[in-house]
Amino acid sequence: MGNKIKLIDRLRLGFAVSAAKSVTFLVRSLRLGAASVLPGSIARRIEPRLLELLSQQVKNGVILIAGTNGKTTTSLLLKTILERKGYRVAHNSTGANLENGLMTALLESTSLVGTLDVDYAILEVDENIVPKILKPLQPRIILCLNLFRDQLDRYGEVDTISKRWTKVISTLPPETVVIPNADDPTLSHLGQQLPQRVLFFGLNEPENYLEAIPHAVDSIYCPKCGHSLDYKGVYLSHLGDFTCPSCGFSKSKPTLESSQWQQILVGLYNKYNTLAAVTAAQELGVDEATIKDTINNFQAAFGRTEDLVINGKRVRILLSKNPVGTNETIRVVNQSTDKTTLLVLNDRTPDGTDVSWIWDVDTEKLVQRGGTLVVSGDRVYDMALRLRYSQNSAQTTNLNLIVEEDLRQAIATALEHTPEDETLHILPTYSAMLEVREVLTGRKIL
């Protein structure tokens, strides 16, 4: 009976893979997109256990990367490090991080008969589906990057998500390695409760403390007893060096000394991405020289601090999909001398339909520097209104705010206002980022 079931599974899997590859070929041949979601969706209908059957074939195990921000950059860095050592790696490189996207990523490296021949699978996963996919994936390593308020219409508060993560992760085999962010109180507490082997990553660089806790802060209360945490300083939102004066809960000790590692790309948030990937790479036995050389030569994933040259002008795309992420991209913009910025706000399913989060963004800091701000997207007038409320009378004269409903025209206008020796910064939400890239490079995601 067991052999019969196994044969049926194999036949069904082969049929599902063949169908998925046919769809991939069709989509790409017709230049409809990258085929990063649709093939998995179709294959899953044919074989519902597709994720489990494929992940079981990964030779050295699945590495799961979850969190609100930084998943794509962290996973790409880790993938690049492993490939430098000669490993074959499956990865959902387009950032399609729901179940269909995970399946499509594995299918990409699968033969027509359903054989998956890779050493590792690095899968970035939407934080809300972590409890659903842990059992079929049975990951070797779980990287927990951060938990911020993201899509208010889809997700609960961060402590709710953390409790769900803790419950399901604790049921995994004891050899599973969990790598949480020590600077995130919620994830630090999560790691302290797990029976598995836990390694922490985090910063130990007081010189990079923010001047004050930002307005868009999510979790400054003790996850153990509920008392307000005492912070020596914060690096980003609620990430920092903390203790609880009531119960004694405190930041976990990171495995690495952060000051000894150079970060990839710009923005302090990328230091966290670097440390997360490095901690995982060292756990997998990669030597320090290979890791550091990869960091020095790393190129950004699409839409994440991605630099392009369009019509002879430099363009930098900084994905900005929630309050914390947008505050950090504004910080990057403000550290430059460039004076033109394009903000694109959409409210589609990948973005979240509730855009009230823009009122938690410190747009005042962007408005204060003056220059040209071009606004576009499905919710262009919501963003324009937010920027108007960020102004005072003294700033009205040095700010050129341009509202343009049509995205192509908005991009063209922003480029026109960008001098040859400066960079146009584009801050889009997720679906807007895909649209911007389609306009700029001629490709879209499907």
Short mmCIF file of C-alpha atoms in Angstrom, two decimals, residues 22-436:
data_model
loop_
_atom_site.label_atom_id
_atom_site.label_comp_id
_atom_site.label_asym_id
_atom_site.label_seq_id
_atom_site.Cartn_x
_atom_site.Cartn_y
_atom_site.Cartn_z
CA SER A 22 4.47 24.86 -19.38
CA VAL A 23 2.83 27.91 -17.79
CA THR A 24 6.24 29.40 -17.00
CA PHE A 25 7.38 28.93 -20.59
CA LEU A 26 4.19 30.51 -21.92
CA VAL A 27 4.29 33.54 -19.61
CA ARG A 28 7.95 34.27 -20.30
CA SER A 29 7.72 33.61 -24.05
CA LEU A 30 4.87 36.08 -24.32
CA ARG A 31 6.82 38.55 -22.12
CA LEU A 32 3.96 38.71 -19.64
CA GLY A 33 6.25 38.73 -16.61
CA ALA A 34 8.62 36.65 -14.50
CA ALA A 35 6.11 33.85 -13.75
CA SER A 36 6.85 33.92 -10.02
CA VAL A 37 3.38 33.05 -8.69
CA LEU A 38 1.04 31.58 -11.33
CA PRO A 39 2.95 28.29 -11.94
CA GLY A 40 2.86 27.44 -8.25
CA SER A 41 -0.83 28.20 -8.04
CA ILE A 42 -1.63 25.80 -10.89
CA ALA A 43 0.71 23.05 -9.66
CA ARG A 44 -0.78 23.28 -6.18
CA ARG A 45 -4.25 22.55 -7.53
CA ILE A 46 -2.95 19.37 -9.12
CA GLU A 47 -0.87 18.25 -6.11
CA PRO A 48 -1.93 19.89 -2.80
CA ARG A 49 1.13 18.38 -1.01
CA LEU A 50 3.50 19.99 -3.50
CA LEU A 51 5.37 22.10 -0.93
CA GLU A 52 6.02 19.12 1.33
CA LEU A 53 7.05 16.75 -1.49
CA LEU A 54 9.50 19.24 -2.96
CA SER A 55 11.04 20.51 0.31
CA GLN A 56 11.78 16.91 1.37
CA GLN A 57 14.17 16.65 -1.58
CA VAL A 58 16.37 19.62 -0.61
CA LYS A 59 19.70 17.96 0.27
CA ASN A 60 20.99 20.20 3.08
CA GLY A 61 17.72 21.65 4.24
CA VAL A 62 15.36 24.61 3.94
CA ILE A 63 16.29 28.02 5.34
CA LEU A 64 13.22 30.07 6.16
CA ILE A 65 13.44 33.87 6.46
CA ALA A 66 10.49 35.65 8.06
CA GLY A 67 9.78 39.16 9.27
CA THR A 68 8.15 42.41 8.26
CA ASN A 69 11.12 44.13 6.63
CA GLY A 70 14.37 42.93 5.04
CA LYS A 71 13.43 39.43 3.89
CA THR A 72 14.39 39.80 0.23
CA THR A 73 17.72 41.51 0.88
CA THR A 74 18.72 39.08 3.64
CA SER A 75 17.79 36.00 1.61
CA LEU A 76 19.63 37.27 -1.47
CA LEU A 77 22.79 37.93 0.57
CA LEU A 78 22.68 34.46 2.13
CA LYS A 79 22.01 32.86 -1.25
CA THR A 80 24.96 34.70 -2.78
CA ILE A 81 27.25 33.58 0.06
CA LEU A 82 26.26 29.93 -0.39
CA GLU A 83 26.58 30.08 -4.17
CA ARG A 84 30.10 31.47 -3.76
CA LYS A 85 30.91 28.19 -1.99
CA GLY A 86 29.56 26.20 -4.93
CA TYR A 87 26.16 25.24 -3.51
CA ARG A 88 23.04 25.07 -5.66
CA VAL A 89 20.30 27.16 -4.09
CA ALA A 90 16.57 27.49 -4.79
CA HIS A 91 15.20 30.91 -3.83
CA ASN A 92 12.03 32.93 -4.36
CA SER A 93 14.12 35.80 -5.69
CA THR A 94 11.22 37.96 -6.89
CA GLY A 95 9.92 38.34 -3.34
CA ALA A 96 6.75 36.29 -3.99
CA ASN A 97 6.51 35.08 -0.38
CA LEU A 98 3.07 33.47 -0.08
CA GLU A 99 2.52 29.75 -0.65
CA ASN A 100 2.23 29.92 -4.44
CA GLY A 101 5.44 31.92 -4.66
CA LEU A 102 7.31 29.41 -2.49
CA MET A 103 6.13 26.54 -4.67
CA THR A 104 7.08 28.35 -7.86
CA ALA A 105 10.59 28.94 -6.52
CA LEU A 106 11.08 25.24 -5.82
CA LEU A 107 9.51 24.24 -9.15
CA GLU A 108 12.08 26.40 -10.96
CA SER A 109 14.82 23.93 -9.95
CA THR A 110 12.71 20.78 -10.40
CA SER A 111 13.03 18.37 -13.33
CA LEU A 112 10.05 17.36 -15.47
CA VAL A 113 9.64 14.16 -13.46
CA GLY A 114 9.50 16.04 -10.14
CA THR A 115 13.10 15.65 -8.95
CA LEU A 116 14.47 18.67 -7.08
CA ASP A 117 18.28 18.76 -7.23
CA VAL A 118 19.48 21.60 -4.96
CA ASP A 119 21.66 21.79 -1.85
CA TYR A 120 19.64 24.48 -0.07
CA ALA A 121 16.30 26.23 -0.44
CA ILE A 122 16.19 29.79 0.90
CA LEU A 123 12.58 30.87 1.20
CA GLU A 124 11.48 34.29 2.39
CA VAL A 125 8.04 33.98 3.90
CA ASP A 126 5.26 36.43 4.68
CA GLU A 127 5.01 36.62 8.47
CA ASN A 128 1.32 35.75 8.48
CA ILE A 129 1.73 32.34 6.82
CA VAL A 130 4.66 31.12 8.95
CA PRO A 131 2.45 28.87 11.16
CA LYS A 132 0.85 27.37 8.05
CA ILE A 133 3.98 26.34 6.17
CA LEU A 134 6.40 25.28 8.93
CA LYS A 135 5.09 21.72 9.11
CA PRO A 136 5.37 20.92 5.37
CA LEU A 137 8.71 22.74 5.03
CA GLN A 138 10.41 21.42 8.21
CA PRO A 139 13.13 24.11 7.93
CA ARG A 140 16.68 23.54 9.10
CA ILE A 141 17.14 27.21 10.02
CA ILE A 142 14.55 29.91 10.75
CA LEU A 143 15.65 33.55 10.60
CA CYS A 144 13.28 35.91 12.45
CA LEU A 145 14.21 39.41 11.29
CA ASN A 146 11.73 41.78 12.96
CA LEU A 147 8.05 42.35 13.62
CA PHE A 148 6.49 45.71 12.81
CA ARG A 149 2.93 46.79 12.13
CA ASP A 150 2.56 46.32 8.38
CA GLN A 151 -0.78 45.70 6.66
CA LEU A 152 -3.38 46.68 9.22
CA ASP A 153 -6.28 45.21 7.26
CA ARG A 154 -4.64 41.75 7.12
CA TYR A 155 -2.53 41.27 10.23
CA GLY A 156 -2.98 41.61 13.96
CA GLU A 157 -0.62 43.29 16.35
CA VAL A 158 2.97 42.08 16.55
CA ASP A 159 2.52 40.27 19.87
CA THR A 160 -0.28 38.16 18.35
CA ILE A 161 1.92 37.12 15.45
CA SER A 162 4.80 36.36 17.83
CA LYS A 163 2.65 34.10 19.98
CA ARG A 164 1.55 32.17 16.90
CA TRP A 165 5.18 31.82 15.80
CA THR A 166 6.28 30.62 19.25
CA LYS A 167 3.54 28.02 19.44
CA VAL A 168 4.31 26.40 16.10
CA ILE A 169 8.13 26.74 16.15
CA SER A 170 8.28 25.02 19.55
CA THR A 171 6.78 21.88 17.95
CA LEU A 172 9.62 21.54 15.42
CA PRO A 173 12.49 19.05 15.91
CA PRO A 174 15.10 20.04 18.53
CA GLU A 175 17.85 20.20 15.86
CA THR A 176 16.08 23.14 14.20
CA VAL A 177 18.14 26.33 14.56
CA VAL A 178 16.25 29.57 15.23
CA ILE A 179 17.97 32.94 14.69
CA PRO A 180 15.88 35.87 16.08
CA ASN A 181 16.68 39.59 16.27
CA ALA A 182 17.95 40.28 19.79
CA ASP A 183 17.12 43.99 19.46
CA ASP A 184 13.41 43.30 18.89
CA PRO A 185 11.85 42.74 22.36
CA THR A 186 9.14 40.49 20.97
CA LEU A 187 11.56 38.26 19.05
CA SER A 188 14.16 38.30 21.83
CA HIS A 189 11.49 36.95 24.17
CA LEU A 190 10.43 34.40 21.55
CA GLY A 191 13.97 33.04 21.34
CA GLN A 192 14.29 32.81 25.10
CA GLN A 193 11.23 30.54 25.27
CA LEU A 194 12.09 28.01 22.55
CA PRO A 195 13.45 24.52 23.25
CA GLN A 196 15.46 24.53 20.01
CA ARG A 197 19.01 25.84 19.51
CA VAL A 198 18.75 29.64 19.35
CA LEU A 199 21.35 32.10 18.03
CA PHE A 200 20.68 35.84 18.24
CA PHE A 201 21.82 38.71 16.01
CA GLY A 202 21.72 42.40 16.84
CA LEU A 203 23.63 45.67 17.12
CA ASN A 204 26.07 46.80 19.79
CA GLU A 205 26.75 50.29 18.44
CA PRO A 206 25.49 53.04 20.78
CA GLU A 207 26.91 55.67 18.43
CA ASN A 208 24.05 54.79 16.04
CA TYR A 209 21.25 55.39 18.55
CA LEU A 210 18.43 57.62 17.30
CA GLU A 211 18.00 60.93 19.11
CA ALA A 212 14.56 59.83 20.32
CA ILE A 213 12.12 56.94 20.02
CA PRO A 214 10.27 57.47 16.70
CA HIS A 215 6.58 58.23 16.45
CA ALA A 216 6.02 54.99 14.47
CA VAL A 217 7.08 52.71 17.30
CA ASP A 218 5.35 49.36 17.69
CA SER A 219 6.38 47.48 20.81
CA ILE A 220 8.02 49.25 23.76
CA TYR A 221 6.33 47.13 26.43
CA CYS A 222 7.78 44.02 28.01
CA PRO A 223 6.50 40.91 26.18
CA LYS A 224 6.89 38.96 29.43
CA CYS A 225 5.04 41.12 31.99
CA GLY A 226 3.62 44.09 30.04
CA HIS A 227 5.57 46.81 31.88
CA SER A 228 7.16 49.68 29.93
CA LEU A 229 10.69 48.82 28.85
CA ASP A 230 13.67 50.98 29.74
CA TYR A 231 15.80 51.76 26.67
CA LYS A 232 19.44 52.82 26.74
CA GLY A 233 18.80 53.75 23.11
CA VAL A 234 16.97 52.70 19.94
CA TYR A 235 18.44 52.00 16.52
CA LEU A 236 15.24 51.65 14.51
CA SER A 237 11.62 51.88 15.68
CA HIS A 238 11.49 49.72 18.85
CA LEU A 239 14.74 47.87 18.06
CA GLY A 240 17.42 48.76 20.57
CA ASP A 241 19.08 48.02 23.92
CA PHE A 242 16.40 47.43 26.53
CA THR A 243 15.62 45.99 29.95
CA CYS A 244 12.42 45.58 31.92
CA PRO A 245 12.58 47.26 35.36
CA SER A 246 9.70 45.09 36.57
CA CYS A 247 10.55 41.46 35.73
CA GLY A 248 14.19 41.68 34.64
CA PHE A 249 13.63 40.64 31.03
CA SER A 250 16.39 42.07 28.83
CA LYS A 251 17.93 41.95 25.39
CA SER A 252 19.48 38.61 24.48
CA LYS A 253 23.21 38.49 23.75
CA PRO A 254 23.97 38.50 20.00
CA THR A 255 26.26 35.79 18.63
CA LEU A 256 28.31 38.28 16.58
CA GLU A 257 29.99 41.55 17.49
CA SER A 258 28.20 43.86 15.07
CA SER A 259 30.98 46.45 14.84
CA GLN A 260 33.27 43.85 13.26
CA TRP A 261 31.03 43.46 10.24
CA GLN A 262 30.59 45.93 7.38
CA GLN A 263 27.01 46.35 6.25
CA ILE A 264 25.62 45.84 2.78
CA LEU A 265 24.05 48.82 0.98
CA VAL A 266 22.87 52.06 2.65
CA GLY A 267 20.66 52.48 5.70
CA LEU A 268 21.09 51.04 9.19
CA TYR A 269 18.31 48.53 8.50
CA ASN A 270 20.70 46.83 6.09
CA LYS A 271 23.15 46.25 8.97
CA TYR A 272 20.48 44.03 10.53
CA ASN A 273 20.03 42.21 7.22
CA THR A 274 23.78 41.68 7.03
CA LEU A 275 24.09 40.31 10.56
CA ALA A 276 21.15 37.94 10.09
CA ALA A 277 22.63 36.46 6.91
CA VAL A 278 26.13 36.23 8.38
CA THR A 279 24.89 34.42 11.51
CA ALA A 280 23.11 31.85 9.33
CA ALA A 281 26.09 31.46 6.97
CA GLN A 282 28.48 30.81 9.84
CA GLU A 283 26.07 28.27 11.31
CA LEU A 284 26.22 26.48 7.93
CA GLY A 285 30.00 26.41 8.10
CA VAL A 286 30.91 29.13 5.61
CA ASP A 287 34.31 30.71 6.23
CA GLU A 288 34.65 34.36 7.26
CA ALA A 289 36.72 35.35 4.21
CA THR A 290 34.03 34.23 1.77
CA ILE A 291 31.31 36.01 3.75
CA LYS A 292 33.18 39.31 3.93
CA ASP A 293 34.14 39.23 0.26
CA THR A 294 30.49 38.60 -0.69
CA ILE A 295 29.35 41.54 1.45
CA ASN A 296 31.88 43.84 -0.25
CA ASN A 297 30.59 42.92 -3.72
CA PHE A 298 26.86 42.57 -2.99
CA GLN A 299 24.24 43.95 -5.40
CA ALA A 300 20.74 44.87 -4.19
CA ALA A 301 17.62 42.87 -4.98
CA PHE A 302 15.13 44.52 -7.29
CA GLY A 303 13.29 47.41 -5.67
CA ARG A 304 15.33 47.25 -2.45
CA THR A 305 17.91 50.04 -2.58
CA GLU A 306 18.17 49.22 -6.27
CA ASP A 307 20.18 51.61 -8.41
CA LEU A 308 19.37 52.07 -12.10
CA VAL A 309 20.49 54.43 -14.84
CA ILE A 310 17.57 55.75 -16.89
CA ASN A 311 18.16 58.16 -19.77
CA GLY A 312 21.58 58.91 -18.36
CA LYS A 313 20.24 59.75 -14.90
CA ARG A 314 20.68 57.77 -11.69
CA VAL A 315 17.54 56.35 -10.06
CA ARG A 316 17.37 54.65 -6.67
CA ILE A 317 14.28 52.59 -5.73
CA LEU A 318 13.65 52.29 -1.99
CA LEU A 319 10.71 50.02 -1.15
CA SER A 320 8.53 51.84 1.43
CA LYS A 321 5.58 49.74 2.53
CA ASN A 322 5.00 50.55 6.21
CA PRO A 323 5.79 53.27 8.78
CA VAL A 324 9.12 51.86 9.98
CA GLY A 325 10.43 51.06 6.52
CA THR A 326 9.37 54.42 5.12
CA ASN A 327 10.96 56.33 8.00
CA GLU A 328 14.21 54.51 7.26
CA THR A 329 14.08 55.26 3.52
CA ILE A 330 13.37 58.91 4.34
CA ARG A 331 16.46 58.84 6.55
CA VAL A 332 18.48 57.52 3.58
CA VAL A 333 17.10 60.29 1.33
CA ASN A 334 17.88 62.95 3.93
CA GLN A 335 21.47 61.74 4.20
CA SER A 336 21.94 62.62 0.53
CA THR A 337 22.14 66.03 -1.11
CA ASP A 338 19.67 65.04 -3.85
CA LYS A 339 16.60 67.23 -4.11
CA THR A 340 14.04 65.21 -6.08
CA THR A 341 11.92 62.41 -4.62
CA LEU A 342 9.00 60.44 -6.08
CA LEU A 343 6.52 58.84 -3.66
CA VAL A 344 4.08 56.24 -5.05
CA LEU A 345 1.28 55.02 -2.78
CA ASN A 346 -0.97 52.09 -3.78
CA ASP A 347 -3.60 50.24 -1.75
CA ARG A 348 -3.81 46.91 -3.54
CA THR A 349 -3.76 43.47 -1.91
CA PRO A 350 0.08 43.20 -1.74
CA ASP A 351 0.23 46.66 -0.12
CA GLY A 352 -2.71 46.40 2.25
CA THR A 353 -5.90 48.33 1.56
CA ASP A 354 -5.60 50.47 4.71
CA VAL A 355 -3.25 53.38 3.98
CA SER A 356 -3.79 55.16 7.29
CA TRP A 357 -0.24 54.08 8.18
CA ILE A 358 1.12 57.07 6.25
CA TRP A 359 0.08 59.29 9.17
CA ASP A 360 2.60 57.42 11.35
CA VAL A 361 5.42 58.26 8.92
CA ASP A 362 7.69 61.18 9.76
CA THR A 363 7.08 62.91 6.43
CA GLU A 364 7.86 66.21 8.13
CA LYS A 365 11.56 65.29 7.88
CA LEU A 366 11.22 64.86 4.13
CA VAL A 367 9.29 68.10 3.66
CA GLN A 368 11.71 70.13 5.80
CA ARG A 369 14.60 69.55 3.38
CA GLY A 370 12.67 71.22 0.54
CA GLY A 371 13.32 70.38 -3.10
CA THR A 372 10.84 68.65 -5.41
CA LEU A 373 8.41 65.99 -4.19
CA VAL A 374 6.40 64.22 -6.91
CA VAL A 375 3.44 62.13 -5.73
CA SER A 376 1.60 59.41 -7.64
CA GLY A 377 -0.16 56.04 -7.20
CA ASP A 378 -3.70 54.81 -6.57
CA ARG A 379 -3.89 56.89 -3.39
CA VAL A 380 -2.00 59.88 -4.71
CA TYR A 381 -4.24 62.42 -2.98
CA ASP A 382 -3.94 60.70 0.41
CA MET A 383 -0.16 61.04 0.18
CA ALA A 384 -0.37 64.60 -1.12
CA LEU A 385 -2.61 65.53 1.81
CA ARG A 386 -0.17 63.93 4.27
CA LEU A 387 2.67 66.00 2.80
CA ARG A 388 0.61 69.19 2.95
CA TYR A 389 -0.08 68.58 6.63
CA SER A 390 3.69 68.14 7.10
CA GLN A 391 4.36 71.69 5.95
CA ASN A 392 4.43 74.95 7.81
CA SER A 393 4.28 78.39 6.23
CA ALA A 394 8.05 78.86 6.21
CA GLN A 395 8.54 75.65 4.21
CA THR A 396 5.95 76.41 1.55
CA THR A 397 8.37 78.55 -0.46
CA ASN A 398 11.21 75.99 -0.77
CA LEU A 399 9.10 72.91 -1.47
CA ASN A 400 7.84 72.07 -4.95
CA LEU A 401 5.02 69.53 -4.50
CA ILE A 402 3.79 67.99 -7.77
CA VAL A 403 0.72 65.74 -7.80
CA GLU A 404 0.48 63.46 -10.86
CA GLU A 405 -2.11 60.67 -11.11
CA ASP A 406 -0.50 58.97 -14.12
CA LEU A 407 2.53 57.00 -12.98
CA ARG A 408 4.41 57.15 -16.29
CA GLN A 409 4.02 60.90 -16.39
CA ALA A 410 5.02 61.15 -12.71
CA ILE A 411 8.24 59.26 -13.39
CA ALA A 412 8.95 61.41 -16.44
CA THR A 413 8.30 64.58 -14.44
CA ALA A 414 10.53 63.45 -11.59
CA LEU A 415 13.34 62.65 -14.02
CA GLU A 416 12.97 66.07 -15.64
CA HIS A 417 13.43 67.74 -12.24
CA THR A 418 16.49 65.62 -11.41
CA PRO A 419 19.81 67.31 -12.35
CA GLU A 420 22.41 65.23 -14.20
CA ASP A 421 24.68 65.05 -11.15
CA GLU A 422 21.96 63.96 -8.70
CA THR A 423 19.93 60.81 -8.00
CA LEU A 424 16.16 60.48 -8.20
CA HIS A 425 14.91 58.62 -5.13
CA ILE A 426 11.66 56.68 -5.65
CA LEU A 427 9.76 55.52 -2.54
CA PRO A 428 6.98 53.10 -3.65
CA THR A 429 4.77 50.59 -1.86
CA TYR A 430 5.11 46.98 -3.03
CA SER A 431 2.72 46.89 -5.99
CA ALA A 432 3.82 50.40 -6.90
CA MET A 433 7.43 49.21 -6.93
CA LEU A 434 6.53 46.52 -9.46
CA GLU A 435 4.80 49.13 -11.62
CA VAL A 436 7.74 51.52 -11.37
#
